[in-house]
mmCIF file with all atom_site columns, C-alpha atoms in Angstrom:
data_model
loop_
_atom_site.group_PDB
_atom_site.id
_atom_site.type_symbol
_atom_site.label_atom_id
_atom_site.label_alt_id
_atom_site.label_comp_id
_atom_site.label_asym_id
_atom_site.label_entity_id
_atom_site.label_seq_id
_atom_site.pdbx_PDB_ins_code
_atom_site.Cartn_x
_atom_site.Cartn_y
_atom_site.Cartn_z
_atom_site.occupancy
_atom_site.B_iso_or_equiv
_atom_site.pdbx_formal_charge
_atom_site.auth_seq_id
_atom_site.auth_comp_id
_atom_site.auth_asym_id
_atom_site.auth_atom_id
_atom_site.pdbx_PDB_model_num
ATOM 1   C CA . UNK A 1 1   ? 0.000   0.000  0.000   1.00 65.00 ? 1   UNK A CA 1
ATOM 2   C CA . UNK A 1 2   ? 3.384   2.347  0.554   1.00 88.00 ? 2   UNK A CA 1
ATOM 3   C CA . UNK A 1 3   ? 4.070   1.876  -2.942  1.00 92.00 ? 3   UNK A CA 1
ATOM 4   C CA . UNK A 1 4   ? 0.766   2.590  -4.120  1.00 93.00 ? 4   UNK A CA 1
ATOM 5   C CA . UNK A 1 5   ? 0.950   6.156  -2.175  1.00 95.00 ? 5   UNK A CA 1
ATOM 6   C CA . UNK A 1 6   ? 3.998   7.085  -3.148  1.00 95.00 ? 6   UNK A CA 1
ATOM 7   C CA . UNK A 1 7   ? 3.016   6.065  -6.993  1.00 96.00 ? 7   UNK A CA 1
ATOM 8   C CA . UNK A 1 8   ? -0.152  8.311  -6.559  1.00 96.00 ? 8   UNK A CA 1
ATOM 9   C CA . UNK A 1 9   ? 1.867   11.184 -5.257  1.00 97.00 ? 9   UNK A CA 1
ATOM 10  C CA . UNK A 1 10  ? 4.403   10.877 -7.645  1.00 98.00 ? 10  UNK A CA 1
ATOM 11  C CA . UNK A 1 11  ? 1.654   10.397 -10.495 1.00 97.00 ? 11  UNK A CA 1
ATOM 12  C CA . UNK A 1 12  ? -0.148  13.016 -9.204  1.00 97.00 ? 12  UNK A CA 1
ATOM 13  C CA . UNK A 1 13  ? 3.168   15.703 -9.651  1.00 98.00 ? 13  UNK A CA 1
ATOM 14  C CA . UNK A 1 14  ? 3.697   14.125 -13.220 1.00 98.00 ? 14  UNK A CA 1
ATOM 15  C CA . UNK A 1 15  ? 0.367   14.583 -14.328 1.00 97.00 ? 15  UNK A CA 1
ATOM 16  C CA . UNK A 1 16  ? 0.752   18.398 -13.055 1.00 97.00 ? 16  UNK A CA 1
ATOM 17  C CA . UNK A 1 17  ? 4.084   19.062 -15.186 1.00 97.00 ? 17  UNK A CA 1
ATOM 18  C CA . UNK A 1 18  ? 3.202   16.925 -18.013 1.00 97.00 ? 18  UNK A CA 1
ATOM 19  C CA . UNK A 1 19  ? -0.178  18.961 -18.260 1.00 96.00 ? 19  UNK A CA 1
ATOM 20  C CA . UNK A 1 20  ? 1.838   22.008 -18.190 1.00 96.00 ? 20  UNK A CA 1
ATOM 21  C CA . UNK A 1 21  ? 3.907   21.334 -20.694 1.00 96.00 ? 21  UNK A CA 1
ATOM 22  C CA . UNK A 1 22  ? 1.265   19.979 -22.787 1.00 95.00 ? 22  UNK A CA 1
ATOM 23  C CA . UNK A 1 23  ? -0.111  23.352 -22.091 1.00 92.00 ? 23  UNK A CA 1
ATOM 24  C CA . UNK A 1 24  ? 3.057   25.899 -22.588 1.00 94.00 ? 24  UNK A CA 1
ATOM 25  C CA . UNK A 1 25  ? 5.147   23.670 -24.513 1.00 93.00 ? 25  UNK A CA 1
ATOM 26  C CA . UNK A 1 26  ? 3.253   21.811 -27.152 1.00 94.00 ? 26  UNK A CA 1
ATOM 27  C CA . UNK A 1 27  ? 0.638   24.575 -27.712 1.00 87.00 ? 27  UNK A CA 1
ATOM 28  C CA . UNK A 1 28  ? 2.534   26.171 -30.656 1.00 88.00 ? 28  UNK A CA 1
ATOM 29  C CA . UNK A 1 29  ? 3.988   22.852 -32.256 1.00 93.00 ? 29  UNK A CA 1
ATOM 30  C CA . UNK A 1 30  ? 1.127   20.371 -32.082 1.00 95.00 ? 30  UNK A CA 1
ATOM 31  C CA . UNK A 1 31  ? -2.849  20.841 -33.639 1.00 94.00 ? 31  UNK A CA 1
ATOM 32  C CA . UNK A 1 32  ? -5.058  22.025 -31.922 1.00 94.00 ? 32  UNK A CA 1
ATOM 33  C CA . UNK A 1 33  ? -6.563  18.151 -31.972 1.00 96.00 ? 33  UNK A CA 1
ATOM 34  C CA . UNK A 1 34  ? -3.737  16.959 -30.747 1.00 96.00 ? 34  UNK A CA 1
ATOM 35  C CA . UNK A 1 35  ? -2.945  19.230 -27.595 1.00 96.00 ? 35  UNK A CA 1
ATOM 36  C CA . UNK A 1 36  ? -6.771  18.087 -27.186 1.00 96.00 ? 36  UNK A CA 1
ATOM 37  C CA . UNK A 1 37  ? -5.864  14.796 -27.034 1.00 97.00 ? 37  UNK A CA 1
ATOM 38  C CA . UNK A 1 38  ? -2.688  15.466 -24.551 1.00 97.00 ? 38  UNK A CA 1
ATOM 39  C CA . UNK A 1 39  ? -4.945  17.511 -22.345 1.00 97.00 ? 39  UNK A CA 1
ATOM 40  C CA . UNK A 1 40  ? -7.128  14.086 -21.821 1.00 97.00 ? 40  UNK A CA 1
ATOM 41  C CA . UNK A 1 41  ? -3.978  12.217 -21.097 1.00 98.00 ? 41  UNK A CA 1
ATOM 42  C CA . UNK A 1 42  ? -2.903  14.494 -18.620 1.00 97.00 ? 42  UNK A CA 1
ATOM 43  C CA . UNK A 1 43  ? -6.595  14.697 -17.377 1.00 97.00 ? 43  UNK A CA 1
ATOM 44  C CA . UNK A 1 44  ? -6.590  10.886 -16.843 1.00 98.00 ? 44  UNK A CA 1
ATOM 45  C CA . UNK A 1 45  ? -3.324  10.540 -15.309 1.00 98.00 ? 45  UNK A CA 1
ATOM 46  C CA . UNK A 1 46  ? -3.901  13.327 -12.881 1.00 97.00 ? 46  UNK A CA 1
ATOM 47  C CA . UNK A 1 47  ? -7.500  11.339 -11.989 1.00 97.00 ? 47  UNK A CA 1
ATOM 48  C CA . UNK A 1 48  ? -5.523  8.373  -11.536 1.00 97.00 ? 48  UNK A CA 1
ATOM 49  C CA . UNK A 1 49  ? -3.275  9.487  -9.623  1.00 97.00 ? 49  UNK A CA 1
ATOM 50  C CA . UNK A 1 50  ? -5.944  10.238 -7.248  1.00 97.00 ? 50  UNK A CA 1
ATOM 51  C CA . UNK A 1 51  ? -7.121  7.296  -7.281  1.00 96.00 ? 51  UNK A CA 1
ATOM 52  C CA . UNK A 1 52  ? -3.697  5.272  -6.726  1.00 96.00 ? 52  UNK A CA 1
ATOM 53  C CA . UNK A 1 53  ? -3.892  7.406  -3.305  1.00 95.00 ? 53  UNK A CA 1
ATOM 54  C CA . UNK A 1 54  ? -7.308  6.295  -2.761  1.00 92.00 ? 54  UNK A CA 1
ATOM 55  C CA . UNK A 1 55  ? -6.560  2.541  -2.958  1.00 93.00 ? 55  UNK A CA 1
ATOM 56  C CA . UNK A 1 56  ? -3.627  2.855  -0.903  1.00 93.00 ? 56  UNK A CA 1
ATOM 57  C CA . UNK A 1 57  ? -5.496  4.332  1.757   1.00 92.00 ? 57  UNK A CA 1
ATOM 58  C CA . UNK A 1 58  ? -8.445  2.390  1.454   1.00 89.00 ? 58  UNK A CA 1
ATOM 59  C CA . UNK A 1 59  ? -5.806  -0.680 1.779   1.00 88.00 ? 59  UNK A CA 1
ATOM 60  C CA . UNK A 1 60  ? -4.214  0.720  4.728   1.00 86.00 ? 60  UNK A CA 1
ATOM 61  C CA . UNK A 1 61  ? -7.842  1.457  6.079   1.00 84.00 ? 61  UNK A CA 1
ATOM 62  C CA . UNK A 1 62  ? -9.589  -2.215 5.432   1.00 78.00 ? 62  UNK A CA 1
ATOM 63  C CA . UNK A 1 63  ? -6.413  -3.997 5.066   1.00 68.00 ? 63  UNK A CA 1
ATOM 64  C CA . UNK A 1 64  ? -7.816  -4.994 1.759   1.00 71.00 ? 64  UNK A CA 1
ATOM 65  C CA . UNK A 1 65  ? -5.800  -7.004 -0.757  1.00 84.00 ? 65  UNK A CA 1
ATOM 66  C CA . UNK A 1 66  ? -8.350  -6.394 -3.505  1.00 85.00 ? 66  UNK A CA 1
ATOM 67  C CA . UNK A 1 67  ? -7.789  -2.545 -2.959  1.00 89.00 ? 67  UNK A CA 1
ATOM 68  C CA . UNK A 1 68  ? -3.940  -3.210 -3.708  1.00 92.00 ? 68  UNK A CA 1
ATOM 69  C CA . UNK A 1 69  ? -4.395  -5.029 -6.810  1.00 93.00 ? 69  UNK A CA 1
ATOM 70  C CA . UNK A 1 70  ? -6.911  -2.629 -7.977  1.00 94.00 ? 70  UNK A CA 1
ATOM 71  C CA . UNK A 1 71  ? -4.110  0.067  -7.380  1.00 95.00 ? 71  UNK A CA 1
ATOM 72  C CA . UNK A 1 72  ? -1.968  -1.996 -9.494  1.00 96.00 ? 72  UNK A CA 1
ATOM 73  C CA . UNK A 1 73  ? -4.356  -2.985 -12.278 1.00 97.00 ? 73  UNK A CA 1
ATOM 74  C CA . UNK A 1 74  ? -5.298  1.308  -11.842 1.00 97.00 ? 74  UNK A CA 1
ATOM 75  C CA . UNK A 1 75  ? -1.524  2.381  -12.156 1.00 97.00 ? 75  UNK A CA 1
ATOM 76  C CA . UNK A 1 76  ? -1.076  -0.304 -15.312 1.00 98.00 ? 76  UNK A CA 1
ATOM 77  C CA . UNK A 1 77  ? -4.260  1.013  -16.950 1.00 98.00 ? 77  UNK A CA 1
ATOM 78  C CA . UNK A 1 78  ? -2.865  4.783  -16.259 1.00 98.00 ? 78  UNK A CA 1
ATOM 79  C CA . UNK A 1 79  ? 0.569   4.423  -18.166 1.00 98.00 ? 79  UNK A CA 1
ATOM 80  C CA . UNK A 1 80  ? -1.145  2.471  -21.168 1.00 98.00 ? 80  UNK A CA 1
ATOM 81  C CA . UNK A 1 81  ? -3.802  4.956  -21.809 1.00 98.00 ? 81  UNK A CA 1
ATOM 82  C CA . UNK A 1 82  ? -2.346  7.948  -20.882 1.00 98.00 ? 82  UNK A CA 1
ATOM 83  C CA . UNK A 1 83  ? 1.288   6.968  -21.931 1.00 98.00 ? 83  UNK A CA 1
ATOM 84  C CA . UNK A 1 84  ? 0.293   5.816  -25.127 1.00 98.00 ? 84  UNK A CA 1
ATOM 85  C CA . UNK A 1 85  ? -1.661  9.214  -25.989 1.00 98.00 ? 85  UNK A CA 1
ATOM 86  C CA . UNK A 1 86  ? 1.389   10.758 -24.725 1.00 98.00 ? 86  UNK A CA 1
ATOM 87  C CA . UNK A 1 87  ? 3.372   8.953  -26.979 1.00 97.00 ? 87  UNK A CA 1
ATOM 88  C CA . UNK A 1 88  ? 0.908   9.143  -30.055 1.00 97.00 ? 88  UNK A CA 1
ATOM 89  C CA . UNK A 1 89  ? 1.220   12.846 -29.582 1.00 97.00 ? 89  UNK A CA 1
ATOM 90  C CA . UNK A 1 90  ? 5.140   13.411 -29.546 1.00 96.00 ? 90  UNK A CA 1
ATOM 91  C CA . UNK A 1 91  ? 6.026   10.948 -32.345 1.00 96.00 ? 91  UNK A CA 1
ATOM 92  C CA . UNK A 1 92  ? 3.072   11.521 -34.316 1.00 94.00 ? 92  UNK A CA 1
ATOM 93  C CA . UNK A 1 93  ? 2.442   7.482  -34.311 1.00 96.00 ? 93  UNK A CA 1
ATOM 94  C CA . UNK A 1 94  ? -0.949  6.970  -34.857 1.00 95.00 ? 94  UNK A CA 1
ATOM 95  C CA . UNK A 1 95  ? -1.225  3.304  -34.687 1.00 96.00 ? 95  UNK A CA 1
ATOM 96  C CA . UNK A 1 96  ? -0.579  3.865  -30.835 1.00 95.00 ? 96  UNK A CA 1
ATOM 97  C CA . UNK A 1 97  ? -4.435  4.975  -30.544 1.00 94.00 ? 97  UNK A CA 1
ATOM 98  C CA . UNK A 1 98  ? -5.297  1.403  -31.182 1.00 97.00 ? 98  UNK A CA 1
ATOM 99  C CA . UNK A 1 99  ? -3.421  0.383  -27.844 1.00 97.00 ? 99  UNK A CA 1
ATOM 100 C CA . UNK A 1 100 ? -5.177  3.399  -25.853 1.00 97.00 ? 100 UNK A CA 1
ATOM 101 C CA . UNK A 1 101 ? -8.506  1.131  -25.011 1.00 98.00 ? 101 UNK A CA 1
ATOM 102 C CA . UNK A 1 102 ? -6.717  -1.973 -23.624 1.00 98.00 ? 102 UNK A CA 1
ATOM 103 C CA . UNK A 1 103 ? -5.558  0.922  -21.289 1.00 98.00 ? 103 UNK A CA 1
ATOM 104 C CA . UNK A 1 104 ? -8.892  1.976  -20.678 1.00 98.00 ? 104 UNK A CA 1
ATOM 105 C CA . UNK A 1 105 ? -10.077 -1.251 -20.228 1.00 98.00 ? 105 UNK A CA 1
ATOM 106 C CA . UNK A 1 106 ? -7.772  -1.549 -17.294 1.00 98.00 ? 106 UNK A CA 1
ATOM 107 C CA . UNK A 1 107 ? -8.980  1.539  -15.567 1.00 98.00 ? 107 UNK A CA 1
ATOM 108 C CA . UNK A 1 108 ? -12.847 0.669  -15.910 1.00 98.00 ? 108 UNK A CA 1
ATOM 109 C CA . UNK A 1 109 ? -11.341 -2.761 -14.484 1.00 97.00 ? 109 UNK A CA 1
ATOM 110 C CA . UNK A 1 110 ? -9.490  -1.087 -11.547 1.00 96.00 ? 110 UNK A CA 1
ATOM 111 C CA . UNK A 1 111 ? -12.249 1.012  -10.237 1.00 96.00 ? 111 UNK A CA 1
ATOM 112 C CA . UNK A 1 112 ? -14.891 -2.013 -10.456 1.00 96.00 ? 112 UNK A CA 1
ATOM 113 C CA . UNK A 1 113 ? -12.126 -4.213 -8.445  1.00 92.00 ? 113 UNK A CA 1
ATOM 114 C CA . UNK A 1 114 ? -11.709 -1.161 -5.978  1.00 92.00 ? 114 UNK A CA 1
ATOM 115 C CA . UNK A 1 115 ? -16.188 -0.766 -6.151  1.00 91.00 ? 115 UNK A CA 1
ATOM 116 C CA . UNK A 1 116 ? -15.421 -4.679 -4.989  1.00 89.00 ? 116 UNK A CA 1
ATOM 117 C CA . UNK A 1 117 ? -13.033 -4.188 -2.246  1.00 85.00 ? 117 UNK A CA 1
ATOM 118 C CA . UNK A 1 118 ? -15.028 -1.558 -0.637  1.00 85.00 ? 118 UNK A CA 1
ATOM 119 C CA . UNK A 1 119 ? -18.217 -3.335 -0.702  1.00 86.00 ? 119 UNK A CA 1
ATOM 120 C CA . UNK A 1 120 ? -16.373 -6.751 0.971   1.00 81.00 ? 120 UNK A CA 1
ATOM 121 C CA . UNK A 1 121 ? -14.750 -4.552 3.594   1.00 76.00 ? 121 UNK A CA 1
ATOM 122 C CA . UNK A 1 122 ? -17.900 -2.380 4.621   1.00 65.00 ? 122 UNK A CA 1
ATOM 123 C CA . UNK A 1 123 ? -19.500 -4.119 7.572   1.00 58.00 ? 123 UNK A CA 1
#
């Protein structure tokens, strides 16, 4: 559960200078489509970020091993889908889109595992 904290906190301060530089740094070099797409990136990391904290402390709360792996399954789901639209935007790959969902899939996964945890732990 440490590792999922310090992930989320870490996450969370990536998400905040990769936005930013998505923001300052890309605005004049990339469509205006693409900095869209980097903004949802950015917007997805930084929400699951939050979330990597939440199922840490959730963990730590319930002493929940379904609230770690959701974490995990969270924090793999984050760097597919937001690292591959991060990627797609900076090399100008395109084919990378088509890996985005499998990312996506793995979030929608992670929060149902977490919706899971919760509901076992709650007396």
């Amino acid at each position: 559960m440490n590792a999922l904290l310090t992930l989320g906190a870490l996450n969370g301060a990536l998400a905040v200078m990769l936005g930013a530089f998505g923001a300052h740094g890309l605005k004049a070099r990339v469509s205006p489509a693409d900095l869209a797409i980097w903004e949802t990136a950015s917007q997805y990391h930084f929400y699951h970020a939050l979330a990597l904290l939440l199922a840490g402390l959730l963990a730590r709360q319930f002493s929940a091993g379904a609230a770690i792996t959701a974490g995990w399954v969270m924090f793999a789901g984050m760097v597919v889908f937001s690292g591959s639209l991060y990627l797609l935007v900076l090399s100008g790959q395109r084919w990378l889109g088509a890996i985005t969902p499998l990312g996506g899939v793995a979030l929608i996964v992670g929060w149902l595992m977490l919706a899971w945890a919760l509901f076992r732990s709650v007396d």
